[in-house]
Amino acid sequence: MELLIILYLAVVGLVFGSFFNVVGLRVPLKQSIVRPRSSCPNCKHMLTSKELIPVVSYIIQGGKCRSCKAPISPIYPIMEFVTGFLFAITPLIIGWSNELLIAYSLISLLVIITVSDLAYMIIPDKVLLFFAALFLILHIYPGGLHIIDSLLGALVGFGILLLIALISNGGMGGGDIKLFAVLGLILGVKLIILTLFFSALYGALLGSLFIVIGVAKKKQPIPFGPYIALATLTAYFFGERIVNWYFGVLL
């Protein structure tokens, strides 16, 4: 029975992942997320229901538009798959509780900002404001952070990133700074600091790897949102165990 529920959550995640692609690509351009229907950016062919099946349509069409044969960005199926995967494994990590509502909301935010940051190097304020309000509301439910730790987490996240931006003379984008403030509402003080550490670590390691394999160039501006997203998931799912292990070794 549990396996069927996990499979169901994976399918739901795939569908939501497709929607999050739309949100991440349209909101920065101030376009409606409802109309018009999705179309090929090259030939403007209106996509049919058969062409909108998450991941599957991309594979069947060979990664190309059925009308003009222009290549389709792999970001679409990748983010759909990632969302489906995260929706499926989350209950296995944190259990079946009210915390799932918080976890899925956090995953939704991270997928949307990753898409928008990869596409435009922008993290939309409208998305951040929506999720900031949602995260505050979720504190009503059992399992959420204490509101004081939540607000302090937002303040610490915003303050540290702002300080880094000032010291680095604009090396940190305004969207990243505001994103850390919103993430602090869910993570609290301890885990937002851990998220900052892992963001820098992933950025350094993966950024160097991308330069080595030729995906990125030195001194080329890169979107930092995906690294923050990966770091946030690490801290949210495993942060308490990491902190306990660290202090266990230290003491």
Short mmCIF file of C-alpha atoms in Angstrom, two decimals, residues 2-251:
data_model
loop_
_atom_site.label_atom_id
_atom_site.label_comp_id
_atom_site.label_asym_id
_atom_site.label_seq_id
_atom_site.Cartn_x
_atom_site.Cartn_y
_atom_site.Cartn_z
CA GLU A 2 2.79 2.41 0.91
CA LEU A 3 4.50 1.72 -2.43
CA LEU A 4 1.33 2.73 -4.29
CA ILE A 5 1.17 5.96 -2.32
CA ILE A 6 4.82 6.69 -3.12
CA LEU A 7 4.18 6.07 -6.82
CA TYR A 8 1.14 8.32 -6.64
CA LEU A 9 3.19 11.09 -5.03
CA ALA A 10 5.81 10.69 -7.75
CA VAL A 11 3.16 11.20 -10.45
CA VAL A 12 1.73 14.20 -8.59
CA GLY A 13 5.27 15.60 -8.35
CA LEU A 14 5.80 15.18 -12.09
CA VAL A 15 2.62 17.13 -12.80
CA PHE A 16 3.50 19.86 -10.32
CA GLY A 17 7.02 19.97 -11.74
CA SER A 18 5.56 20.77 -15.16
CA PHE A 19 3.52 23.58 -13.61
CA PHE A 20 6.54 24.89 -11.70
CA ASN A 21 8.40 25.14 -15.01
CA VAL A 22 5.64 27.42 -16.28
CA VAL A 23 5.71 29.55 -13.12
CA GLY A 24 9.51 29.84 -13.13
CA LEU A 25 9.61 30.84 -16.79
CA ARG A 26 6.60 33.18 -16.95
CA VAL A 27 6.55 35.09 -13.66
CA PRO A 28 9.92 36.84 -14.28
CA LEU A 29 8.50 38.04 -17.63
CA LYS A 30 5.30 39.24 -15.89
CA GLN A 31 3.21 36.82 -17.94
CA SER A 32 0.12 34.93 -16.82
CA ILE A 33 0.75 31.41 -15.55
CA VAL A 34 -2.69 30.35 -16.81
CA ARG A 35 -2.96 31.78 -20.32
CA PRO A 36 -2.01 31.28 -23.07
CA ARG A 37 -1.41 27.54 -23.20
CA SER A 38 2.15 26.31 -23.47
CA SER A 39 3.67 26.57 -26.92
CA CYS A 40 6.96 25.99 -28.69
CA PRO A 41 9.16 29.08 -28.13
CA ASN A 42 10.56 28.67 -31.65
CA CYS A 43 7.55 28.12 -33.94
CA LYS A 44 4.75 29.04 -31.47
CA HIS A 45 3.04 25.68 -32.08
CA MET A 46 0.37 25.25 -29.37
CA LEU A 47 1.21 22.09 -27.46
CA THR A 48 -1.41 19.35 -27.30
CA SER A 49 -2.15 17.22 -24.25
CA LYS A 50 0.02 14.45 -25.72
CA GLU A 51 2.96 16.87 -25.86
CA LEU A 52 2.52 17.96 -22.24
CA ILE A 53 2.97 14.64 -20.46
CA PRO A 54 5.80 15.28 -17.96
CA VAL A 55 9.12 13.66 -18.97
CA VAL A 56 7.38 11.10 -21.22
CA SER A 57 6.57 13.55 -24.02
CA TYR A 58 10.16 14.79 -24.06
CA ILE A 59 11.49 11.23 -24.43
CA ILE A 60 8.97 10.20 -27.10
CA GLN A 61 9.66 13.34 -29.15
CA GLY A 62 13.41 12.88 -28.85
CA GLY A 63 13.80 16.21 -27.13
CA LYS A 64 12.46 18.12 -30.14
CA CYS A 65 9.31 20.02 -31.05
CA ARG A 66 6.94 17.83 -33.08
CA SER A 67 6.17 20.75 -35.38
CA CYS A 68 9.46 22.48 -36.20
CA LYS A 69 11.93 19.93 -34.78
CA ALA A 70 13.69 22.63 -32.75
CA PRO A 71 15.44 21.23 -29.65
CA ILE A 72 13.53 21.48 -26.37
CA SER A 73 15.49 22.61 -23.33
CA PRO A 74 16.35 19.65 -21.08
CA ILE A 75 15.52 21.88 -18.10
CA TYR A 76 11.85 20.96 -18.58
CA PRO A 77 12.09 17.17 -18.10
CA ILE A 78 14.91 17.47 -15.55
CA MET A 79 12.90 19.71 -13.23
CA GLU A 80 9.78 17.57 -13.72
CA PHE A 81 11.73 14.45 -12.80
CA VAL A 82 13.44 16.14 -9.84
CA THR A 83 10.09 17.32 -8.47
CA GLY A 84 8.54 13.88 -8.86
CA PHE A 85 11.55 12.26 -7.20
CA LEU A 86 11.51 14.69 -4.27
CA PHE A 87 7.76 14.32 -3.74
CA ALA A 88 8.21 10.54 -3.63
CA ILE A 89 11.17 10.29 -1.26
CA THR A 90 10.19 13.04 1.18
CA PRO A 91 7.83 10.87 3.28
CA LEU A 92 10.53 8.21 3.48
CA ILE A 93 12.93 10.76 5.00
CA ILE A 94 10.71 12.78 7.35
CA GLY A 95 7.82 10.37 7.86
CA TRP A 96 4.07 10.75 7.42
CA SER A 97 3.07 13.85 9.36
CA ASN A 98 1.92 17.46 9.01
CA GLU A 99 5.56 18.28 8.26
CA LEU A 100 4.93 16.98 4.73
CA LEU A 101 2.91 20.08 3.94
CA ILE A 102 5.87 22.26 4.91
CA ALA A 103 8.32 20.05 3.02
CA TYR A 104 6.32 20.07 -0.21
CA SER A 105 5.90 23.84 0.00
CA LEU A 106 9.65 24.24 0.42
CA ILE A 107 10.36 21.91 -2.51
CA SER A 108 7.92 23.87 -4.66
CA LEU A 109 9.73 27.13 -3.93
CA LEU A 110 13.14 25.62 -4.63
CA VAL A 111 12.09 24.14 -7.98
CA ILE A 112 10.50 27.40 -9.16
CA ILE A 113 13.46 29.60 -8.23
CA THR A 114 15.88 27.11 -9.79
CA VAL A 115 14.03 27.27 -13.10
CA SER A 116 13.83 31.07 -13.12
CA ASP A 117 17.45 31.49 -12.02
CA LEU A 118 18.73 29.09 -14.67
CA ALA A 119 16.65 30.75 -17.39
CA TYR A 120 17.08 34.43 -16.51
CA MET A 121 19.36 34.65 -13.46
CA ILE A 122 16.39 36.16 -11.65
CA ILE A 123 14.59 35.07 -8.47
CA PRO A 124 11.17 36.77 -8.73
CA ASP A 125 9.96 38.86 -5.79
CA LYS A 126 6.37 37.74 -6.40
CA VAL A 127 7.35 34.11 -5.86
CA LEU A 128 9.31 34.94 -2.70
CA LEU A 129 6.46 37.02 -1.25
CA PHE A 130 3.92 34.27 -1.92
CA PHE A 131 6.00 31.61 -0.20
CA ALA A 132 6.99 33.91 2.68
CA ALA A 133 3.29 34.36 3.47
CA LEU A 134 2.66 30.63 3.04
CA PHE A 135 5.54 29.66 5.34
CA LEU A 136 4.29 32.01 8.05
CA ILE A 137 0.79 30.50 7.79
CA LEU A 138 2.21 26.98 8.03
CA HIS A 139 3.52 27.78 11.50
CA ILE A 140 -0.07 27.37 12.67
CA TYR A 141 0.23 23.64 12.09
CA PRO A 142 1.95 21.25 14.53
CA GLY A 143 5.51 20.41 13.59
CA GLY A 144 6.46 23.89 12.40
CA LEU A 145 9.25 25.94 13.91
CA HIS A 146 8.63 28.19 16.86
CA ILE A 147 7.71 31.56 15.41
CA ILE A 148 10.63 33.28 17.20
CA ASP A 149 13.20 30.90 15.71
CA SER A 150 11.50 31.34 12.34
CA LEU A 151 11.75 35.12 12.39
CA LEU A 152 15.32 35.01 13.70
CA GLY A 153 16.20 32.56 10.93
CA ALA A 154 14.85 35.03 8.35
CA LEU A 155 16.79 37.88 9.93
CA VAL A 156 20.04 35.91 10.11
CA GLY A 157 19.67 34.62 6.55
CA PHE A 158 19.01 38.09 5.19
CA GLY A 159 21.71 39.75 7.33
CA ILE A 160 24.54 37.35 6.48
CA LEU A 161 23.85 37.45 2.74
CA LEU A 162 23.54 41.24 2.80
CA LEU A 163 26.89 41.49 4.58
CA ILE A 164 28.49 39.19 1.98
CA ALA A 165 27.03 41.33 -0.82
CA LEU A 166 28.43 44.51 0.72
CA ILE A 167 31.87 43.00 1.32
CA SER A 168 32.05 41.46 -2.15
CA ASN A 169 30.82 44.68 -3.78
CA GLY A 170 27.74 43.12 -5.37
CA GLY A 171 29.04 39.57 -5.65
CA MET A 172 25.75 38.30 -4.23
CA GLY A 173 22.51 39.06 -6.04
CA GLY A 174 19.55 40.75 -4.38
CA GLY A 175 17.34 37.77 -5.21
CA ASP A 176 19.67 35.42 -3.35
CA ILE A 177 19.61 37.71 -0.30
CA LYS A 178 15.81 37.80 -0.18
CA LEU A 179 15.65 34.06 -0.85
CA PHE A 180 17.75 33.36 2.24
CA ALA A 181 15.39 35.50 4.31
CA VAL A 182 12.41 33.43 3.12
CA LEU A 183 14.25 30.15 3.68
CA GLY A 184 15.07 31.24 7.21
CA LEU A 185 11.35 31.22 7.99
CA ILE A 186 11.31 27.45 7.49
CA LEU A 187 14.83 26.48 8.53
CA GLY A 188 15.40 28.63 11.61
CA VAL A 189 18.75 30.00 12.76
CA LYS A 190 20.77 26.80 13.01
CA LEU A 191 19.78 25.30 9.69
CA ILE A 192 19.94 28.56 7.70
CA ILE A 193 23.59 28.91 8.75
CA LEU A 194 24.18 25.30 7.68
CA THR A 195 22.49 26.08 4.37
CA LEU A 196 24.86 28.98 3.82
CA PHE A 197 27.84 26.68 4.42
CA PHE A 198 26.61 24.03 1.99
CA SER A 199 25.69 26.67 -0.61
CA ALA A 200 29.28 27.91 -0.63
CA LEU A 201 30.61 24.34 -0.66
CA TYR A 202 28.41 23.19 -3.54
CA GLY A 203 29.06 26.41 -5.44
CA ALA A 204 32.82 25.96 -5.15
CA LEU A 205 32.90 22.24 -5.97
CA LEU A 206 30.30 22.13 -8.73
CA GLY A 207 31.34 25.49 -10.15
CA SER A 208 34.93 24.24 -10.48
CA LEU A 209 33.69 21.02 -12.06
CA PHE A 210 31.61 22.92 -14.63
CA ILE A 211 34.65 25.04 -15.55
CA VAL A 212 36.82 21.93 -15.95
CA ILE A 213 34.34 20.18 -18.25
CA GLY A 214 33.68 23.37 -20.23
CA VAL A 215 30.09 24.00 -19.17
CA ALA A 216 31.04 27.36 -17.61
CA LYS A 217 33.88 29.84 -18.01
CA LYS A 218 36.02 31.59 -15.41
CA LYS A 219 34.61 34.93 -14.19
CA GLN A 220 31.36 34.16 -16.01
CA PRO A 221 28.28 35.07 -13.92
CA ILE A 222 26.48 31.93 -12.84
CA PRO A 223 23.07 31.42 -11.24
CA PHE A 224 23.56 30.68 -7.54
CA GLY A 225 19.94 29.66 -6.93
CA PRO A 226 20.42 25.97 -7.83
CA TYR A 227 23.29 25.67 -5.33
CA ILE A 228 21.13 27.30 -2.65
CA ALA A 229 18.31 24.88 -3.48
CA LEU A 230 20.57 21.85 -3.16
CA ALA A 231 22.06 23.18 0.07
CA THR A 232 18.59 23.88 1.48
CA LEU A 233 17.45 20.32 0.83
CA THR A 234 20.61 18.99 2.47
CA ALA A 235 20.06 21.13 5.58
CA TYR A 236 16.32 20.51 5.76
CA PHE A 237 16.44 16.73 5.38
CA PHE A 238 19.72 15.93 7.12
CA GLY A 239 20.76 19.09 8.99
CA GLU A 240 19.90 17.96 12.51
CA ARG A 241 21.84 14.72 12.05
CA ILE A 242 24.78 16.58 10.54
CA VAL A 243 24.89 19.06 13.43
CA ASN A 244 24.56 16.31 16.04
CA TRP A 245 27.31 14.31 14.36
CA TYR A 246 29.60 17.33 14.16
CA PHE A 247 29.23 18.25 17.82
CA GLY A 248 29.51 14.58 18.77
CA VAL A 249 32.89 14.38 17.06
CA LEU A 250 33.94 17.80 18.37
CA LEU A 251 33.08 16.99 21.96
#
